[in-house]
Structures are given as C-alpha cells and as structure tokens.
mmCIF file of C-alpha atoms in Angstrom:
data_model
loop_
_atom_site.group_PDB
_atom_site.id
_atom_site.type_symbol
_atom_site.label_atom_id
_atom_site.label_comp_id
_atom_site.label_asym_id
_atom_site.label_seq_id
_atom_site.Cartn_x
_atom_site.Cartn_y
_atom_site.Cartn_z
ATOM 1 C CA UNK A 1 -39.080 -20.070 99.802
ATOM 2 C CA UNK A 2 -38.910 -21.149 103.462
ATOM 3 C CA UNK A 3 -34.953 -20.808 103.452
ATOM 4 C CA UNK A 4 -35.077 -17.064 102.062
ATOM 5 C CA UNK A 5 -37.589 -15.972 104.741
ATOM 6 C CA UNK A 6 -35.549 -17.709 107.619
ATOM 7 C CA UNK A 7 -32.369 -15.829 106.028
ATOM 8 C CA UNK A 8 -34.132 -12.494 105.431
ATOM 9 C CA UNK A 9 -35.602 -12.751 109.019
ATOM 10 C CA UNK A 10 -32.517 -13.699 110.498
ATOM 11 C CA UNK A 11 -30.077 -10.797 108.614
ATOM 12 C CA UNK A 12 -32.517 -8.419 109.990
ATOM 13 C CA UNK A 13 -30.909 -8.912 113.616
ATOM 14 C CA UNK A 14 -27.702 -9.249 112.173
ATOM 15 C CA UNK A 15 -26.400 -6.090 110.225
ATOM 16 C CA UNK A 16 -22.977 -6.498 108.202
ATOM 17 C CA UNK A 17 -20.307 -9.018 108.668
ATOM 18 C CA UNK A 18 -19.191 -12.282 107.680
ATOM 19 C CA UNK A 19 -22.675 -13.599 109.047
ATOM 20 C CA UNK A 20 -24.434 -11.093 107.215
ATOM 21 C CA UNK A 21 -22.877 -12.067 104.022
ATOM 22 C CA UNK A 22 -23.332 -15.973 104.908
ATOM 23 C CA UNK A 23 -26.964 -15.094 104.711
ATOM 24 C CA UNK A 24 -27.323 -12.906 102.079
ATOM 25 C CA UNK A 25 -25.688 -15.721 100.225
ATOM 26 C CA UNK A 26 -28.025 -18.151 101.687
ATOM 27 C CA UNK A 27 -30.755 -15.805 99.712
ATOM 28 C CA UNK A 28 -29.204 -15.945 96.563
ATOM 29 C CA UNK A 29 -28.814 -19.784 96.045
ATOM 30 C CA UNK A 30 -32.651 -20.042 97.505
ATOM 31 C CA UNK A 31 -33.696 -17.142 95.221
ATOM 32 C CA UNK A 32 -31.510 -19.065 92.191
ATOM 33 C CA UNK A 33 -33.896 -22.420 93.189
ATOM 34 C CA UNK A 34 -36.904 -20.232 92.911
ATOM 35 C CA UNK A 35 -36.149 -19.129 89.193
ATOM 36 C CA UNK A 36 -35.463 -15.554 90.787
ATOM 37 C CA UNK A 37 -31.927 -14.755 89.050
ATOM 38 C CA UNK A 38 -32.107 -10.875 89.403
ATOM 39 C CA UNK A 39 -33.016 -11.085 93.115
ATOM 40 C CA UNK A 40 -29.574 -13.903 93.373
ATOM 41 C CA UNK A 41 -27.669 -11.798 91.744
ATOM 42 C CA UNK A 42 -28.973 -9.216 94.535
ATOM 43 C CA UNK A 43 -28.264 -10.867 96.840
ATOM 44 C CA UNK A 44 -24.979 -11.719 95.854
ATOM 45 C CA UNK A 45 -23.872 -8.319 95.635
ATOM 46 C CA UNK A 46 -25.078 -6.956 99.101
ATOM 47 C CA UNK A 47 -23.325 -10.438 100.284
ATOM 48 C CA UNK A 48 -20.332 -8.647 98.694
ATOM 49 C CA UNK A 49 -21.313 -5.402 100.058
ATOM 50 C CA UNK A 50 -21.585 -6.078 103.708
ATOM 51 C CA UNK A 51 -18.357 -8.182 103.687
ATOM 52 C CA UNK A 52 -15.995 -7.072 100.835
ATOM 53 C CA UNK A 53 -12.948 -8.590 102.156
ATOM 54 C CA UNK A 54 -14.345 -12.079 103.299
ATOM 55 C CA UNK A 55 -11.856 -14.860 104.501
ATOM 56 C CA UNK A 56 -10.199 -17.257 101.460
ATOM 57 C CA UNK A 57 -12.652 -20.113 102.664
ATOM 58 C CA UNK A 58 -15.626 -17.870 102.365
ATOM 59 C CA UNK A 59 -14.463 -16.008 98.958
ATOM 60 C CA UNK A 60 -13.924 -19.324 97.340
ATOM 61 C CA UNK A 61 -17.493 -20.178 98.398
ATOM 62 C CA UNK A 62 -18.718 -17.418 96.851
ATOM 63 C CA UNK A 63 -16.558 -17.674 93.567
ATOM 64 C CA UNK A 64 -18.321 -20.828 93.535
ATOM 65 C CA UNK A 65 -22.300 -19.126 94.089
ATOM 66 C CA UNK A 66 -21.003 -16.922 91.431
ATOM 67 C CA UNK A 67 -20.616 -20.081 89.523
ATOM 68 C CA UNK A 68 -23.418 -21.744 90.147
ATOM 69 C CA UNK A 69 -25.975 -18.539 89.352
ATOM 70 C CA UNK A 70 -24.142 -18.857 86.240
ATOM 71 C CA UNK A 71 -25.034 -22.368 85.316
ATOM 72 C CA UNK A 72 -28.327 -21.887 86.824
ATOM 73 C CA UNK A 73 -28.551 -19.326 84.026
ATOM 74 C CA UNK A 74 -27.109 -21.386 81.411
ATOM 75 C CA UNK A 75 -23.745 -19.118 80.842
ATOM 76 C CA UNK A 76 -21.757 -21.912 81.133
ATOM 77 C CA UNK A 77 -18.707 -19.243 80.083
ATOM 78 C CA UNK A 78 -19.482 -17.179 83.088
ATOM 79 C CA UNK A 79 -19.275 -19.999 85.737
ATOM 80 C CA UNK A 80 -15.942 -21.335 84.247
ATOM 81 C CA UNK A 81 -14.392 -18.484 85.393
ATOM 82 C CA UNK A 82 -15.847 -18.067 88.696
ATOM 83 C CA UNK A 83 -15.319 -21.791 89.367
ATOM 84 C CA UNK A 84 -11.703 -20.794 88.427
ATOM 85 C CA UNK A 85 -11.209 -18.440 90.892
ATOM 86 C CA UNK A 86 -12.913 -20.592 93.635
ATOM 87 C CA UNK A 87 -10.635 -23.304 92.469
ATOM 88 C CA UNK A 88 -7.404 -21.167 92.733
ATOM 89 C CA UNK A 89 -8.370 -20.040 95.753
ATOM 90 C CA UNK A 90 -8.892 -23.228 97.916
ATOM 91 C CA UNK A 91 -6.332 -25.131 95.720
ATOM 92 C CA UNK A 92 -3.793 -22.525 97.170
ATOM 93 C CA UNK A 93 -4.525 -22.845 100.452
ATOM 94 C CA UNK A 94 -5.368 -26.369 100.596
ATOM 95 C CA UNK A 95 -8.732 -26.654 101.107
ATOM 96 C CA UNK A 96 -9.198 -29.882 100.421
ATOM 97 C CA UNK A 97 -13.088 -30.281 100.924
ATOM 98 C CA UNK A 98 -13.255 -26.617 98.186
ATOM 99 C CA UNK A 99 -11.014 -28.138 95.664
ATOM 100 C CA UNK A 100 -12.830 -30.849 95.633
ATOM 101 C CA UNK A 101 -16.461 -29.333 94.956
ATOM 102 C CA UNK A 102 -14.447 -26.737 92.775
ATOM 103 C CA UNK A 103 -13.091 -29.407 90.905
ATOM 104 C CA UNK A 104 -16.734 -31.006 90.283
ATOM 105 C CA UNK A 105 -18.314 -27.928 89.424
ATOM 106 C CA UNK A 106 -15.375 -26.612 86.800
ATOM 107 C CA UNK A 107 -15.796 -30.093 85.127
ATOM 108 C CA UNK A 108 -19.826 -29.820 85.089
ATOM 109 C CA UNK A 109 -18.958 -26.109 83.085
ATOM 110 C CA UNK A 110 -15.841 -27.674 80.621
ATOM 111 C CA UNK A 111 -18.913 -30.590 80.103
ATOM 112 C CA UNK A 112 -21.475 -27.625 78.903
ATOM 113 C CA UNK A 113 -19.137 -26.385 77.173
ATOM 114 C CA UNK A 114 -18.191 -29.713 74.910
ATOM 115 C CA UNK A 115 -14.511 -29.610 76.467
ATOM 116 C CA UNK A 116 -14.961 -33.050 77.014
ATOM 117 C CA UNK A 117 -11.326 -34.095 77.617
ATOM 118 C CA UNK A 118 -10.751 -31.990 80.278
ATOM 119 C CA UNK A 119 -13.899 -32.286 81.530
ATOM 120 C CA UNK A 120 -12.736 -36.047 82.200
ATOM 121 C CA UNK A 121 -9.537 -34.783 83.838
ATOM 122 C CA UNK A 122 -11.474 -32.552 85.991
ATOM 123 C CA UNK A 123 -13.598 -35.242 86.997
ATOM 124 C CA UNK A 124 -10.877 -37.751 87.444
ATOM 125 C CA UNK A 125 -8.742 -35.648 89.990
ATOM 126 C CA UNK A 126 -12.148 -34.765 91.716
ATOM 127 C CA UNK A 127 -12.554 -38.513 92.342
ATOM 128 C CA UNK A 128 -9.429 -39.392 93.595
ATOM 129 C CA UNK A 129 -10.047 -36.622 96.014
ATOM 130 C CA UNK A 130 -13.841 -37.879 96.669
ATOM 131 C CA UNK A 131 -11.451 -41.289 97.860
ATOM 132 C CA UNK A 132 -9.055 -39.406 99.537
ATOM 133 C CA UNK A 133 -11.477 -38.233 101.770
ATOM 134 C CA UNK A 134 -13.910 -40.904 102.105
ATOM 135 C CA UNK A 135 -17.026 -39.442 100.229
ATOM 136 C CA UNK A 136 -18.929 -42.169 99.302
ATOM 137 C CA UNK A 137 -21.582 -40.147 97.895
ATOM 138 C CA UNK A 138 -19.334 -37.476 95.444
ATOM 139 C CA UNK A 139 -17.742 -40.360 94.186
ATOM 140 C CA UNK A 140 -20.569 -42.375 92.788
ATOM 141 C CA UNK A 141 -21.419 -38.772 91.616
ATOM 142 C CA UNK A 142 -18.218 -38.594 90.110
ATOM 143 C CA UNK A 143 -17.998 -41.798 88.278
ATOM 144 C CA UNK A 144 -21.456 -41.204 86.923
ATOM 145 C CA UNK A 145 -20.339 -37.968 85.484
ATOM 146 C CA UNK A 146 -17.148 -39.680 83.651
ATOM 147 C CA UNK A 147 -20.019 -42.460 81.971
ATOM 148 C CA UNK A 148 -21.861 -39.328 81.004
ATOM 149 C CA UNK A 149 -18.574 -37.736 79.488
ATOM 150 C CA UNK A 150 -17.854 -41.388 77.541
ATOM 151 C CA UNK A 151 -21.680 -41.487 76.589
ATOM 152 C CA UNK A 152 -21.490 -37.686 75.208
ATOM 153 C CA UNK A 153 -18.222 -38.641 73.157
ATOM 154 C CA UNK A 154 -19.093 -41.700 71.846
ATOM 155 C CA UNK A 155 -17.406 -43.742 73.541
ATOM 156 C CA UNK A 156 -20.427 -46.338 74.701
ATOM 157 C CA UNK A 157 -17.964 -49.141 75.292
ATOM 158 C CA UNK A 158 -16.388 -47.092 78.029
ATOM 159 C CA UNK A 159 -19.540 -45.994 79.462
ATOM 160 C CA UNK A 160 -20.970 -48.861 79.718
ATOM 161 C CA UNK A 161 -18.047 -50.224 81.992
ATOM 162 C CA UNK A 162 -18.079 -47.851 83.752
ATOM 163 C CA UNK A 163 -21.617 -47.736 84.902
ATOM 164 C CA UNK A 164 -20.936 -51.411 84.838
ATOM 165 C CA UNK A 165 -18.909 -50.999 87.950
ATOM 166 C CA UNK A 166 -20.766 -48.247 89.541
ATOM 167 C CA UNK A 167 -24.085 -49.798 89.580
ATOM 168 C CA UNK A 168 -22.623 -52.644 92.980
ATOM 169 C CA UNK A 169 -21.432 -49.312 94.748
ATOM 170 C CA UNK A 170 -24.670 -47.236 93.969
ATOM 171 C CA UNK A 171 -26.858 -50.343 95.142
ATOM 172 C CA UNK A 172 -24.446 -51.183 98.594
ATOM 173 C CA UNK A 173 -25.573 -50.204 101.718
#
C-alpha cells in the first residue's frame, strides 16, 4: 500500500513520459500484491498511455507486468504470451539480465500449464544464464524449480538429487 501512495504521489509531479509510465507500472504490480487486479490492469494501461512507444528494455518489462498480472490472476494462457513477447524482445537485443527473468517466468507459465518438458528446458537455459552471470540467488531458484518439475512428473529419483545437491548451496554462506 505504501509503494502505490509513494508512486501515485510522485506521478503527480511528473506528468507523461518514460518516468510516468515507470510509475504507473510501479502501481500496477503494488495494486496486483494488494489483490486489486482491475486497478493493475489500470494502471497498466495509463502506463501504456502516457508512454506508448517505450524503449525495448522498458517494453519487455512491461510484456513481462503483463505477464505477471496474468499469473497473479491465474490465466496462465495469458502470461505465456506476454512472457513471449518480453522474451523476444530482450532475447533480440541481448538483454541478458531480461532473458534471463523472461526465461524464468515463461517456464513458471509452461509449469501451470503441465508443459512440463519444456518447462525443464526453460528452466535449464535460465540457469546456465543465472551462472553466466553470477546470480547466486536465481540459480538456487532455478534448480529448485527443475526438483519441482521432476517431483510434478514423477520422477522422485531425479528430484531428490537434485535437491540433494542444492541443499550445500542453499545452506553456504
């Protein structure tokens, strides 16, 4: 709630733009976390409205807020397209630190959706990015996600390894 009034206060002084729409995006993922899904998708839209031809970085981010609404809202159908675009979008211009959330987030929607091989593929180039770049933290995320996708298909043998070797990394400093 505190984030929405900080952005609602702050677009007040700010008009239209590419800040305008940062912050108007800003509202919609804190409006999503409140359970407010008409007022994201508000905000959303005036985000588009006050900056309809954003930058690639900032048009895959909010391919990707499209996305995530979408889970939020459990239409994981929805979000596998908008994590599509966001994916196409940084993959294209090599946006390295996108592609790899995009990747993440398309996998968590293939997952909903039972497409658990791909899912695991999704997951799998996300974590050799995660090493690529040295994030510690997305790939313990990561490798947790690819037990869950063993666990979901039965494959407990699997799963088990791999939380197996997970569980040193989780616990190191």
């Amino acid at each position: 709630a505190a984030a929405r009034e900080v952005a609602s206060a702050a677009l007040q002084a700010t008009g239209t733009g590419a800040l305008a729409a940062r912050l108007h995006e800003s509202m919609a993922l804190a409006c999503s976390y409140l359970g407010e899904d008409a007022e994201a998708q508000a905000c959303l839209d005036q985000a588009e409205a006050v900056e309809s031809d954003p930058a690639p970085r900032a048009e895959a981010r909010r391919w990707s807020l499209l996305g995530f609404l979408a889970m939020r809202r459990a239409d994981p159908e929805r979000a596998l397209g908008a994590y599509e675009r966001a994916l196409a979008i940084a993959d294209r211009l090599g946006l390295s630190d996108l592609v790899s959330n995009a990747l993440l987030n398309l996998a968590s929607a293939r997952q909903m959706l039972g497409s658990y091989g791909r899912a695991r593929d999704l997951y799998e180039r996300a974590l050799r990015m995660a090493r690529a770049l040295g994030r510690k933290h997305s790939e313990l995320l990561l490798q947790a996600n690819l037990a869950n996708v063993a666990l979901e298909c039965g494959a407990f043998e699997e799963a088990a390894r791999l939380l197996d070797a997970l569980e040193p990394q989780a616990s190191a400093p």
